Amino acid sequence: MKKISYLVLLFIIPFIANAQCNQSGFGFGNNNSTPMYNIQGTVEVVLNTNNSVTLNTGSNFSTASGPDVKVFLVDRGTLTNAQLKNTAMFNARPKIEMGMLPNNGSSPVTGSRTFTKAIPSGMNISNFNTIYFYCQQFNAFWDFGSYTAFSPNNCAVLSSNEFTSIDFSVYPNPVKDQFNISLENSTKLKAVNIYNNLGQIVYTEWNDLDQNVNIASLSKGIYHLEVTDFEGNRSVKNIIKE
């Protein structure tokens, strides 16, 4: 057990100096039919320590004016870029509405803005990786871009025990095919996620959780196990797959 604790510390220490996590948006310019709608400039997503998320636009931000252009963070799942432009497919995906760009009539929308929203209960922010601009009045795609999803591998908010009150242990560890999660007190888990070293989710389970987890299908290596309770608290431990 001491060996595993040491691994967890090695995983956590690089992130403690900067509690908030920032990711820059990229890959905008997907509106080929109306290019003037495409986003220009800086768009940044920030994961805060109080279970909220912030979207910032930079002073160099610009897009065409629109009657009610809203910006969302989206869990796009397996949707391709072409499918994401389909508003019915977009509306069917989990999303967080961040705010609305002002209607400036015929003038472009430019400059710095900040939108902050609480992460809704039941939504796993680690699954969100898309910034989506949408004209609700006409049910029309505006533009979208991507950002690197937050994960325990790149974000202290999701990796440091400083931000959680869940006390749990994992056994056996290292694990061959299955391991058990042992919880202190009367904690009830809402979600279990396992990430690889690229920050990608390779296993997820929600509600009515079996505390015996089967990872026989995963390759050998070190993974990051994140557990979340019904109060939104999180904790992370490393697990070693033999």
PDB file of C-alpha atoms in Angstrom:
ATOM      1  CA  MET A   1       0.000   0.000   0.000  1.00  0.00           C
ATOM      2  CA  LYS A   2       2.874   2.408   0.712  1.00  0.00           C
ATOM      3  CA  LYS A   3       4.174   1.867  -2.788  1.00  0.00           C
ATOM      4  CA  ILE A   4       0.834   2.845  -4.294  1.00  0.00           C
ATOM      5  CA  SER A   5       0.609   5.961  -2.102  1.00  0.00           C
ATOM      6  CA  TYR A   6       4.030   7.011  -3.379  1.00  0.00           C
ATOM      7  CA  LEU A   7       2.868   6.647  -6.957  1.00  0.00           C
ATOM      8  CA  VAL A   8      -0.166   8.795  -6.224  1.00  0.00           C
ATOM      9  CA  LEU A   9       2.041  11.527  -4.764  1.00  0.00           C
ATOM     10  CA  LEU A  10       4.230  11.494  -7.855  1.00  0.00           C
ATOM     11  CA  PHE A  11       1.087  11.887  -9.924  1.00  0.00           C
ATOM     12  CA  ILE A  12      -0.314  14.765  -7.847  1.00  0.00           C
ATOM     13  CA  ILE A  13       2.676  16.956  -6.939  1.00  0.00           C
ATOM     14  CA  PRO A  14       3.254  18.573 -10.392  1.00  0.00           C
ATOM     15  CA  PHE A  15      -0.272  20.026 -10.330  1.00  0.00           C
ATOM     16  CA  ILE A  16      -0.566  21.427  -6.795  1.00  0.00           C
ATOM     17  CA  ALA A  17       1.014  24.769  -7.666  1.00  0.00           C
ATOM     18  CA  ASN A  18      -1.854  25.647 -10.030  1.00  0.00           C
ATOM     19  CA  ALA A  19      -5.284  24.625  -8.795  1.00  0.00           C
ATOM     20  CA  GLN A  20      -7.327  25.890 -11.722  1.00  0.00           C
ATOM     21  CA  CYS A  21      -6.985  24.094 -15.044  1.00  0.00           C
ATOM     22  CA  ASN A  22      -6.915  25.950 -18.362  1.00  0.00           C
ATOM     23  CA  GLN A  23      -7.314  24.648 -21.900  1.00  0.00           C
ATOM     24  CA  SER A  24      -7.281  26.703 -25.091  1.00  0.00           C
ATOM     25  CA  GLY A  25      -9.817  26.169 -27.856  1.00  0.00           C
ATOM     26  CA  PHE A  26      -8.561  25.213 -31.294  1.00  0.00           C
ATOM     27  CA  GLY A  27      -9.851  24.036 -34.661  1.00  0.00           C
ATOM     28  CA  PHE A  28     -12.503  26.708 -35.220  1.00  0.00           C
ATOM     29  CA  GLY A  29     -13.530  27.624 -38.755  1.00  0.00           C
ATOM     30  CA  ASN A  30     -15.945  24.763 -39.471  1.00  0.00           C
ATOM     31  CA  ASN A  31     -18.755  26.785 -41.057  1.00  0.00           C
ATOM     32  CA  ASN A  32     -18.055  26.364 -44.757  1.00  0.00           C
ATOM     33  CA  SER A  33     -21.476  27.566 -45.893  1.00  0.00           C
ATOM     34  CA  THR A  34     -21.260  30.958 -44.095  1.00  0.00           C
ATOM     35  CA  PRO A  35     -17.563  31.627 -43.426  1.00  0.00           C
ATOM     36  CA  MET A  36     -18.175  35.013 -41.749  1.00  0.00           C
ATOM     37  CA  TYR A  37     -19.728  33.144 -38.788  1.00  0.00           C
ATOM     38  CA  ASN A  38     -16.457  31.377 -38.038  1.00  0.00           C
ATOM     39  CA  ILE A  39     -14.761  32.179 -34.738  1.00  0.00           C
ATOM     40  CA  GLN A  40     -11.491  34.103 -34.727  1.00  0.00           C
ATOM     41  CA  GLY A  41      -9.132  34.667 -31.804  1.00  0.00           C
ATOM     42  CA  THR A  42      -8.721  33.206 -28.338  1.00  0.00           C
ATOM     43  CA  VAL A  43     -11.296  31.065 -26.549  1.00  0.00           C
ATOM     44  CA  GLU A  44     -10.296  29.435 -23.254  1.00  0.00           C
ATOM     45  CA  VAL A  45     -12.013  26.907 -20.959  1.00  0.00           C
ATOM     46  CA  VAL A  46     -11.173  26.908 -17.228  1.00  0.00           C
ATOM     47  CA  LEU A  47     -12.106  24.190 -14.740  1.00  0.00           C
ATOM     48  CA  ASN A  48     -12.480  25.713 -11.266  1.00  0.00           C
ATOM     49  CA  THR A  49     -12.103  24.096  -7.851  1.00  0.00           C
ATOM     50  CA  ASN A  50     -15.721  24.828  -6.836  1.00  0.00           C
ATOM     51  CA  ASN A  51     -17.278  22.423  -9.372  1.00  0.00           C
ATOM     52  CA  SER A  52     -17.805  25.154 -11.933  1.00  0.00           C
ATOM     53  CA  VAL A  53     -16.416  25.833 -15.387  1.00  0.00           C
ATOM     54  CA  THR A  54     -15.541  29.160 -17.035  1.00  0.00           C
ATOM     55  CA  LEU A  55     -15.308  30.140 -20.689  1.00  0.00           C
ATOM     56  CA  ASN A  56     -13.250  33.208 -21.595  1.00  0.00           C
ATOM     57  CA  THR A  57     -12.911  34.984 -24.913  1.00  0.00           C
ATOM     58  CA  GLY A  58      -9.789  37.056 -25.526  1.00  0.00           C
ATOM     59  CA  SER A  59      -9.411  40.663 -26.618  1.00  0.00           C
ATOM     60  CA  ASN A  60      -8.683  39.352 -30.129  1.00  0.00           C
ATOM     61  CA  PHE A  61     -11.956  37.372 -30.294  1.00  0.00           C
ATOM     62  CA  SER A  62     -14.366  38.121 -33.147  1.00  0.00           C
ATOM     63  CA  THR A  63     -17.293  36.680 -35.059  1.00  0.00           C
ATOM     64  CA  ALA A  64     -20.175  38.052 -37.107  1.00  0.00           C
ATOM     65  CA  SER A  65     -23.155  39.589 -35.287  1.00  0.00           C
ATOM     66  CA  GLY A  66     -26.125  37.347 -34.650  1.00  0.00           C
ATOM     67  CA  PRO A  67     -29.557  37.618 -33.001  1.00  0.00           C
ATOM     68  CA  ASP A  68     -28.935  35.112 -30.203  1.00  0.00           C
ATOM     69  CA  VAL A  69     -25.684  33.232 -30.640  1.00  0.00           C
ATOM     70  CA  LYS A  70     -25.193  31.008 -27.607  1.00  0.00           C
ATOM     71  CA  VAL A  71     -22.020  29.214 -26.603  1.00  0.00           C
ATOM     72  CA  PHE A  72     -22.023  25.710 -25.132  1.00  0.00           C
ATOM     73  CA  LEU A  73     -19.541  23.173 -23.859  1.00  0.00           C
ATOM     74  CA  VAL A  74     -20.475  19.821 -25.398  1.00  0.00           C
ATOM     75  CA  ASP A  75     -19.775  16.171 -24.808  1.00  0.00           C
ATOM     76  CA  ARG A  76     -19.702  15.239 -28.486  1.00  0.00           C
ATOM     77  CA  GLY A  77     -19.247  11.519 -27.867  1.00  0.00           C
ATOM     78  CA  THR A  78     -18.422   9.801 -31.150  1.00  0.00           C
ATOM     79  CA  LEU A  79     -19.984  12.446 -33.415  1.00  0.00           C
ATOM     80  CA  THR A  80     -17.890  13.396 -36.420  1.00  0.00           C
ATOM     81  CA  ASN A  81     -17.497  17.046 -37.452  1.00  0.00           C
ATOM     82  CA  ALA A  82     -20.129  16.575 -40.150  1.00  0.00           C
ATOM     83  CA  GLN A  83     -22.573  15.045 -37.661  1.00  0.00           C
ATOM     84  CA  LEU A  84     -21.905  17.790 -35.116  1.00  0.00           C
ATOM     85  CA  LYS A  85     -23.100  20.360 -37.660  1.00  0.00           C
ATOM     86  CA  ASN A  86     -26.482  18.627 -37.632  1.00  0.00           C
ATOM     87  CA  THR A  87     -28.386  20.577 -34.968  1.00  0.00           C
ATOM     88  CA  ALA A  88     -30.600  17.611 -34.061  1.00  0.00           C
ATOM     89  CA  MET A  89     -27.493  15.546 -33.275  1.00  0.00           C
ATOM     90  CA  PHE A  90     -25.954  18.470 -31.387  1.00  0.00           C
ATOM     91  CA  ASN A  91     -29.098  18.971 -29.300  1.00  0.00           C
ATOM     92  CA  ALA A  92     -29.145  15.271 -28.372  1.00  0.00           C
ATOM     93  CA  ARG A  93     -25.692  15.473 -26.739  1.00  0.00           C
ATOM     94  CA  PRO A  94     -24.956  16.435 -23.097  1.00  0.00           C
ATOM     95  CA  LYS A  95     -24.141  20.136 -22.971  1.00  0.00           C
ATOM     96  CA  ILE A  96     -23.587  23.078 -20.631  1.00  0.00           C
ATOM     97  CA  GLU A  97     -24.973  26.420 -21.803  1.00  0.00           C
ATOM     98  CA  MET A  98     -22.319  29.000 -20.924  1.00  0.00           C
ATOM     99  CA  GLY A  99     -23.904  32.236 -22.158  1.00  0.00           C
ATOM    100  CA  MET A 100     -25.001  34.386 -25.080  1.00  0.00           C
ATOM    101  CA  LEU A 101     -23.014  36.709 -27.309  1.00  0.00           C
ATOM    102  CA  PRO A 102     -24.547  40.202 -27.517  1.00  0.00           C
ATOM    103  CA  ASN A 103     -26.459  41.294 -30.599  1.00  0.00           C
ATOM    104  CA  ASN A 104     -24.517  44.206 -32.050  1.00  0.00           C
ATOM    105  CA  GLY A 105     -26.706  44.640 -35.103  1.00  0.00           C
ATOM    106  CA  SER A 106     -24.481  44.877 -38.150  1.00  0.00           C
ATOM    107  CA  SER A 107     -21.248  45.147 -36.160  1.00  0.00           C
ATOM    108  CA  PRO A 108     -19.025  42.129 -35.498  1.00  0.00           C
ATOM    109  CA  VAL A 109     -19.003  40.659 -31.998  1.00  0.00           C
ATOM    110  CA  THR A 110     -15.532  41.268 -30.584  1.00  0.00           C
ATOM    111  CA  GLY A 111     -13.524  41.394 -27.397  1.00  0.00           C
ATOM    112  CA  SER A 112     -13.154  39.790 -23.995  1.00  0.00           C
ATOM    113  CA  ARG A 113     -16.037  38.102 -22.167  1.00  0.00           C
ATOM    114  CA  THR A 114     -16.306  35.661 -19.283  1.00  0.00           C
ATOM    115  CA  PHE A 115     -19.046  33.105 -18.649  1.00  0.00           C
ATOM    116  CA  THR A 116     -19.089  30.830 -15.574  1.00  0.00           C
ATOM    117  CA  LYS A 117     -21.553  28.022 -14.853  1.00  0.00           C
ATOM    118  CA  ALA A 118     -21.832  25.308 -12.230  1.00  0.00           C
ATOM    119  CA  ILE A 119     -21.306  21.830 -13.627  1.00  0.00           C
ATOM    120  CA  PRO A 120     -24.751  20.163 -13.548  1.00  0.00           C
ATOM    121  CA  SER A 121     -25.192  17.137 -11.328  1.00  0.00           C
ATOM    122  CA  GLY A 122     -24.603  13.888 -13.188  1.00  0.00           C
ATOM    123  CA  MET A 123     -22.363  15.431 -15.863  1.00  0.00           C
ATOM    124  CA  ASN A 124     -18.746  14.277 -16.071  1.00  0.00           C
ATOM    125  CA  ILE A 125     -16.706  17.276 -17.204  1.00  0.00           C
ATOM    126  CA  SER A 126     -13.951  14.917 -18.359  1.00  0.00           C
ATOM    127  CA  ASN A 127     -16.210  13.854 -21.237  1.00  0.00           C
ATOM    128  CA  PHE A 128     -16.549  17.425 -22.570  1.00  0.00           C
ATOM    129  CA  ASN A 129     -14.144  18.538 -25.281  1.00  0.00           C
ATOM    130  CA  THR A 130     -16.057  20.827 -27.679  1.00  0.00           C
ATOM    131  CA  ILE A 131     -16.894  24.565 -27.690  1.00  0.00           C
ATOM    132  CA  TYR A 132     -20.042  25.057 -29.746  1.00  0.00           C
ATOM    133  CA  PHE A 133     -21.588  28.296 -31.014  1.00  0.00           C
ATOM    134  CA  TYR A 134     -25.257  27.975 -31.949  1.00  0.00           C
ATOM    135  CA  CYS A 135     -27.989  30.329 -33.198  1.00  0.00           C
ATOM    136  CA  GLN A 136     -31.058  29.152 -31.313  1.00  0.00           C
ATOM    137  CA  GLN A 137     -33.552  31.457 -33.035  1.00  0.00           C
ATOM    138  CA  PHE A 138     -32.942  29.797 -36.392  1.00  0.00           C
ATOM    139  CA  ASN A 139     -31.784  26.430 -35.003  1.00  0.00           C
ATOM    140  CA  ALA A 140     -28.569  26.927 -36.937  1.00  0.00           C
ATOM    141  CA  PHE A 141     -25.000  25.748 -36.474  1.00  0.00           C
ATOM    142  CA  TRP A 142     -22.630  28.708 -36.134  1.00  0.00           C
ATOM    143  CA  ASP A 143     -19.143  27.313 -35.514  1.00  0.00           C
ATOM    144  CA  PHE A 144     -17.359  24.968 -33.143  1.00  0.00           C
ATOM    145  CA  GLY A 145     -13.872  24.141 -31.955  1.00  0.00           C
ATOM    146  CA  SER A 146     -12.193  21.644 -29.673  1.00  0.00           C
ATOM    147  CA  TYR A 147     -10.204  21.718 -26.462  1.00  0.00           C
ATOM    148  CA  THR A 148      -8.244  19.036 -24.637  1.00  0.00           C
ATOM    149  CA  ALA A 149     -10.597  17.327 -22.179  1.00  0.00           C
ATOM    150  CA  PHE A 150      -9.802  17.756 -18.489  1.00  0.00           C
ATOM    151  CA  SER A 151      -8.623  14.569 -16.814  1.00  0.00           C
ATOM    152  CA  PRO A 152      -6.639  13.516 -13.738  1.00  0.00           C
ATOM    153  CA  ASN A 153      -3.623  13.407 -16.044  1.00  0.00           C
ATOM    154  CA  ASN A 154      -3.692  17.144 -16.814  1.00  0.00           C
ATOM    155  CA  CYS A 155      -5.749  18.787 -14.080  1.00  0.00           C
ATOM    156  CA  ALA A 156      -5.156  19.168 -10.348  1.00  0.00           C
ATOM    157  CA  VAL A 157      -8.855  19.752  -9.743  1.00  0.00           C
ATOM    158  CA  LEU A 158      -9.488  16.158 -10.790  1.00  0.00           C
ATOM    159  CA  SER A 159      -6.329  14.603  -9.387  1.00  0.00           C
ATOM    160  CA  SER A 160      -5.473  16.059  -5.999  1.00  0.00           C
ATOM    161  CA  ASN A 161      -6.980  14.722  -2.792  1.00  0.00           C
ATOM    162  CA  GLU A 162      -6.952  18.343  -1.580  1.00  0.00           C
ATOM    163  CA  PHE A 163     -10.256  18.779  -3.419  1.00  0.00           C
ATOM    164  CA  THR A 164     -12.140  15.717  -2.166  1.00  0.00           C
ATOM    165  CA  SER A 165     -13.304  14.067   1.003  1.00  0.00           C
ATOM    166  CA  ILE A 166     -13.727  10.526  -0.332  1.00  0.00           C
ATOM    167  CA  ASP A 167     -11.655   7.989   1.574  1.00  0.00           C
ATOM    168  CA  PHE A 168     -11.292   4.715  -0.300  1.00  0.00           C
ATOM    169  CA  SER A 169      -8.861   1.906  -0.966  1.00  0.00           C
ATOM    170  CA  VAL A 170      -8.328  -0.490  -3.843  1.00  0.00           C
ATOM    171  CA  TYR A 171      -7.400  -4.150  -3.552  1.00  0.00           C
ATOM    172  CA  PRO A 172      -5.681  -6.065  -4.935  1.00  0.00           C
ATOM    173  CA  ASN A 173      -3.328  -3.564  -6.485  1.00  0.00           C
ATOM    174  CA  PRO A 174      -1.529  -4.453  -8.733  1.00  0.00           C
ATOM    175  CA  VAL A 175      -4.535  -6.127 -10.327  1.00  0.00           C
ATOM    176  CA  LYS A 176      -4.753  -8.882 -12.883  1.00  0.00           C
ATOM    177  CA  ASP A 177      -8.405  -8.893 -13.978  1.00  0.00           C
ATOM    178  CA  GLN A 178     -10.602  -7.495 -11.181  1.00  0.00           C
ATOM    179  CA  PHE A 179     -10.256  -5.234  -8.169  1.00  0.00           C
ATOM    180  CA  ASN A 180     -12.483  -4.087  -5.332  1.00  0.00           C
ATOM    181  CA  ILE A 181     -13.204  -0.568  -4.099  1.00  0.00           C
ATOM    182  CA  SER A 182     -13.463  -0.334  -0.325  1.00  0.00           C
ATOM    183  CA  LEU A 183     -15.162   2.799   1.040  1.00  0.00           C
ATOM    184  CA  GLU A 184     -14.904   4.337   4.477  1.00  0.00           C
ATOM    185  CA  ASN A 185     -17.959   5.522   6.402  1.00  0.00           C
ATOM    186  CA  SER A 186     -21.219   5.236   4.429  1.00  0.00           C
ATOM    187  CA  THR A 187     -20.095   6.879   1.213  1.00  0.00           C
ATOM    188  CA  LYS A 188     -22.106   5.951  -1.871  1.00  0.00           C
ATOM    189  CA  LEU A 189     -20.389   6.194  -5.222  1.00  0.00           C
ATOM    190  CA  LYS A 190     -22.127   7.762  -8.187  1.00  0.00           C
ATOM    191  CA  ALA A 191     -19.454   7.236 -10.828  1.00  0.00           C
ATOM    192  CA  VAL A 192     -16.253   5.315 -11.467  1.00  0.00           C
ATOM    193  CA  ASN A 193     -13.942   6.329 -14.309  1.00  0.00           C
ATOM    194  CA  ILE A 194     -10.588   4.899 -15.342  1.00  0.00           C
ATOM    195  CA  TYR A 195      -8.168   6.960 -17.451  1.00  0.00           C
ATOM    196  CA  ASN A 196      -5.088   5.921 -19.360  1.00  0.00           C
ATOM    197  CA  ASN A 197      -1.897   8.000 -19.361  1.00  0.00           C
ATOM    198  CA  LEU A 198      -3.201  10.054 -22.300  1.00  0.00           C
ATOM    199  CA  GLY A 199      -6.129  11.207 -20.178  1.00  0.00           C
ATOM    200  CA  GLN A 200      -8.626   9.139 -22.184  1.00  0.00           C
ATOM    201  CA  ILE A 201     -11.482   7.364 -20.402  1.00  0.00           C
ATOM    202  CA  VAL A 202     -11.123   3.608 -20.912  1.00  0.00           C
ATOM    203  CA  TYR A 203     -13.771   2.494 -18.406  1.00  0.00           C
ATOM    204  CA  THR A 204     -16.822   4.223 -16.955  1.00  0.00           C
ATOM    205  CA  GLU A 205     -19.762   3.189 -14.786  1.00  0.00           C
ATOM    206  CA  TRP A 206     -22.654   5.267 -13.390  1.00  0.00           C
ATOM    207  CA  ASN A 207     -25.152   4.737 -10.554  1.00  0.00           C
ATOM    208  CA  ASP A 208     -26.024   1.405  -8.886  1.00  0.00           C
ATOM    209  CA  LEU A 209     -22.314   0.681  -8.811  1.00  0.00           C
ATOM    210  CA  ASP A 210     -20.822  -2.720  -8.203  1.00  0.00           C
ATOM    211  CA  GLN A 211     -17.693  -2.104  -6.163  1.00  0.00           C
ATOM    212  CA  ASN A 212     -16.014  -5.009  -7.938  1.00  0.00           C
ATOM    213  CA  VAL A 213     -14.508  -3.689 -11.181  1.00  0.00           C
ATOM    214  CA  ASN A 214     -13.433  -5.914 -14.063  1.00  0.00           C
ATOM    215  CA  ILE A 215     -10.600  -4.532 -16.220  1.00  0.00           C
ATOM    216  CA  ALA A 216      -9.535  -7.794 -17.867  1.00  0.00           C
ATOM    217  CA  SER A 217      -9.892  -6.135 -21.292  1.00  0.00           C
ATOM    218  CA  LEU A 218      -7.348  -3.389 -20.516  1.00  0.00           C
ATOM    219  CA  SER A 219      -3.688  -3.631 -21.491  1.00  0.00           C
ATOM    220  CA  LYS A 220      -0.940  -3.819 -18.897  1.00  0.00           C
ATOM    221  CA  GLY A 221       0.162  -0.505 -17.420  1.00  0.00           C
ATOM    222  CA  ILE A 222      -0.645   2.260 -14.937  1.00  0.00           C
ATOM    223  CA  TYR A 223      -4.148   3.749 -14.937  1.00  0.00           C
ATOM    224  CA  HIS A 224      -5.833   6.490 -12.947  1.00  0.00           C
ATOM    225  CA  LEU A 225      -8.989   5.500 -11.065  1.00  0.00           C
ATOM    226  CA  GLU A 226     -11.402   8.367 -10.313  1.00  0.00           C
ATOM    227  CA  VAL A 227     -14.380   7.887  -8.016  1.00  0.00           C
ATOM    228  CA  THR A 228     -17.178  10.445  -7.547  1.00  0.00           C
ATOM    229  CA  ASP A 229     -19.857  10.452  -4.861  1.00  0.00           C
ATOM    230  CA  PHE A 230     -23.385  11.897  -4.942  1.00  0.00           C
ATOM    231  CA  GLU A 231     -22.135  15.166  -3.396  1.00  0.00           C
ATOM    232  CA  GLY A 232     -19.781  15.779  -6.320  1.00  0.00           C
ATOM    233  CA  ASN A 233     -16.635  14.930  -4.328  1.00  0.00           C
ATOM    234  CA  ARG A 234     -13.867  13.140  -6.194  1.00  0.00           C
ATOM    235  CA  SER A 235     -10.739  11.200  -5.408  1.00  0.00           C
ATOM    236  CA  VAL A 236      -8.121   9.522  -7.587  1.00  0.00           C
ATOM    237  CA  LYS A 237      -5.730   6.630  -7.071  1.00  0.00           C
ATOM    238  CA  ASN A 238      -3.350   4.910  -9.439  1.00  0.00           C
ATOM    239  CA  ILE A 239      -3.933   1.279 -10.257  1.00  0.00           C
ATOM    240  CA  ILE A 240      -1.442  -1.055 -11.888  1.00  0.00           C
ATOM    241  CA  LYS A 241      -2.759  -3.581 -14.408  1.00  0.00           C
ATOM    242  CA  GLU A 242      -0.559  -6.668 -14.645  1.00  0.00           C
TER     243      GLU A 242
END
